[in-house]
């Protein structure tokens, strides 16, 4: 049998020509039959629609299963987006920045214990850490610091392994030099400063984190006591490779200071704060309830006034003058340590917190070879820690 259109040989049962697609006489008769048309629309067509539906369902299930498996394995599906954001920020600012936000605040959260407070701090950083592009081994360094020194969260994120190791060595050394200071620090975290070089590292005794300004009778509150590391320095090798004096000025910090040792200075601030808390019968300022709210607020106001730190410096000054038969004033005594140790506030008053932190910084770098002025401050610090 031949196709009447193109002349190709076709089978007697063909509804269409295989070569040109023309309908055959058999096909014409087939489609004229209403029963056949019902079969097509209600049967075969419905089966095809059903197949599409099944395939769509299988595809969605496959995607869901893939996401679940990736999450179980710990892989982050959104990491590529974070990576792209990092590239964009580097182009925008001209240097590497951190994806981690340390200024998050949460509201209307039920916090019923200190453990709840710590868990939420950890959760906030853990949820963000999936966006980090960490080098192999950095996570291990973070976990070791958390476990060894009772720091709930340590997050270096995109810091190079070699740099993260240097930072860890400073923190380990400080906790080994002052083993009793565990318990009040909530986190050590890489962050972005408001402007690139606001600080190298920064101790924040209290950051209001959960239920800020909420009714204390309804919600307990959570504060963070944290040390922040500026991404401008710790994520940018070209900046870290410069002498620290090129950044802050000559002899600003104690002799031999570097970017990593500046963290020891900030831990020095934490040590002073830790002693202050203990002497005021406070374990920490993390979990705030209606019962301890006023106690914590009054204590923090007292600490911020600088009187506690100034008292330590004045006692050290008295001992120094007695031993050396001198009559230095407080300002000159502080400047024996470094320019930063002699920093003053806007009213021209010595910032004694910085004096103590620089003395501890000196001790970290030089041990028993620290300056005599630093030694007098360290003697009082150690006596206070031993008495707690």
mmCIF file of N, CA and C in Angstrom, residues 109-113 116 210-212 214-222 286-292:
data_model
loop_
_atom_site.group_PDB
_atom_site.id
_atom_site.type_symbol
_atom_site.label_atom_id
_atom_site.label_comp_id
_atom_site.label_asym_id
_atom_site.label_seq_id
_atom_site.Cartn_x
_atom_site.Cartn_y
_atom_site.Cartn_z
ATOM 1 N N UNK A 109 11.587 35.545 73.100
ATOM 2 C CA UNK A 109 12.134 34.189 73.213
ATOM 3 C C UNK A 109 12.036 33.737 74.666
ATOM 4 N N UNK A 110 11.515 32.549 74.865
ATOM 5 C CA UNK A 110 11.426 32.003 76.223
ATOM 6 C C UNK A 110 12.773 31.430 76.634
ATOM 7 N N UNK A 111 13.406 32.048 77.605
ATOM 8 C CA UNK A 111 14.687 31.600 78.159
ATOM 9 C C UNK A 111 14.460 31.338 79.635
ATOM 10 N N UNK A 112 14.641 30.105 80.055
ATOM 11 C CA UNK A 112 14.274 29.727 81.423
ATOM 12 C C UNK A 112 15.447 29.296 82.289
ATOM 13 N N UNK A 113 16.671 29.351 81.755
ATOM 14 C CA UNK A 113 17.833 28.950 82.539
ATOM 15 C C UNK A 113 19.102 29.475 81.882
ATOM 16 N N UNK A 116 19.790 27.497 78.822
ATOM 17 C CA UNK A 116 19.005 27.974 77.677
ATOM 18 C C UNK A 116 19.709 29.162 77.017
ATOM 19 N N UNK A 210 19.198 38.885 73.749
ATOM 20 C CA UNK A 210 17.833 38.348 73.662
ATOM 21 C C UNK A 210 16.897 39.136 74.564
ATOM 22 N N UNK A 211 15.730 39.457 74.021
ATOM 23 C CA UNK A 211 14.659 40.166 74.736
ATOM 24 C C UNK A 211 15.089 41.543 75.229
ATOM 25 N N UNK A 212 15.850 42.229 74.378
ATOM 26 C CA UNK A 212 16.285 43.581 74.696
ATOM 27 C C UNK A 212 15.057 44.482 74.836
ATOM 28 N N UNK A 214 12.558 44.198 76.521
ATOM 29 C CA UNK A 214 11.299 43.494 76.809
ATOM 30 C C UNK A 214 10.984 43.556 78.297
ATOM 31 N N UNK A 215 9.754 43.272 78.636
ATOM 32 C CA UNK A 215 9.317 43.257 80.031
ATOM 33 C C UNK A 215 10.011 42.116 80.766
ATOM 34 N N UNK A 216 10.823 42.447 81.737
ATOM 35 C CA UNK A 216 11.580 41.425 82.465
ATOM 36 C C UNK A 216 10.667 40.475 83.217
ATOM 37 N N UNK A 217 9.451 40.911 83.524
ATOM 38 C CA UNK A 217 8.497 40.031 84.211
ATOM 39 C C UNK A 217 7.926 38.974 83.273
ATOM 40 N N UNK A 218 8.065 39.223 81.959
ATOM 41 C CA UNK A 218 7.542 38.270 80.985
ATOM 42 C C UNK A 218 8.644 37.417 80.377
ATOM 43 N N UNK A 219 9.763 38.055 80.055
ATOM 44 C CA UNK A 219 10.846 37.340 79.391
ATOM 45 C C UNK A 219 12.161 37.535 80.151
ATOM 46 N N UNK A 220 12.881 36.465 80.402
ATOM 47 C CA UNK A 220 14.244 36.599 80.882
ATOM 48 C C UNK A 220 15.123 37.082 79.725
ATOM 49 N N UNK A 221 16.223 37.687 80.062
ATOM 50 C CA UNK A 221 17.097 38.280 79.051
ATOM 51 C C UNK A 221 18.429 37.527 78.966
ATOM 52 N N UNK A 222 19.115 37.733 77.849
ATOM 53 C CA UNK A 222 20.416 37.103 77.630
ATOM 54 C C UNK A 222 21.402 38.158 77.137
ATOM 55 N N UNK A 286 25.319 36.754 81.882
ATOM 56 C CA UNK A 286 24.697 36.150 80.704
ATOM 57 C C UNK A 286 23.188 36.000 80.855
ATOM 58 N N UNK A 287 22.745 35.437 81.971
ATOM 59 C CA UNK A 287 21.331 35.121 82.171
ATOM 60 C C UNK A 287 20.731 36.123 83.151
ATOM 61 N N UNK A 288 19.806 36.953 82.658
ATOM 62 C CA UNK A 288 19.242 38.036 83.459
ATOM 63 C C UNK A 288 17.775 37.747 83.755
ATOM 64 N N UNK A 289 17.425 37.760 85.034
ATOM 65 C CA UNK A 289 16.052 37.552 85.465
ATOM 66 C C UNK A 289 15.588 38.764 86.274
ATOM 67 N N UNK A 290 14.320 38.773 86.635
ATOM 68 C CA UNK A 290 13.822 39.889 87.439
ATOM 69 C C UNK A 290 14.482 39.911 88.817
ATOM 70 N N UNK A 291 15.029 38.758 89.246
ATOM 71 C CA UNK A 291 15.671 38.689 90.563
ATOM 72 C C UNK A 291 17.091 39.256 90.563
ATOM 73 N N UNK A 292 17.792 39.117 89.430
ATOM 74 C CA UNK A 292 19.187 39.595 89.413
ATOM 75 C C UNK A 292 19.398 40.798 88.490
#
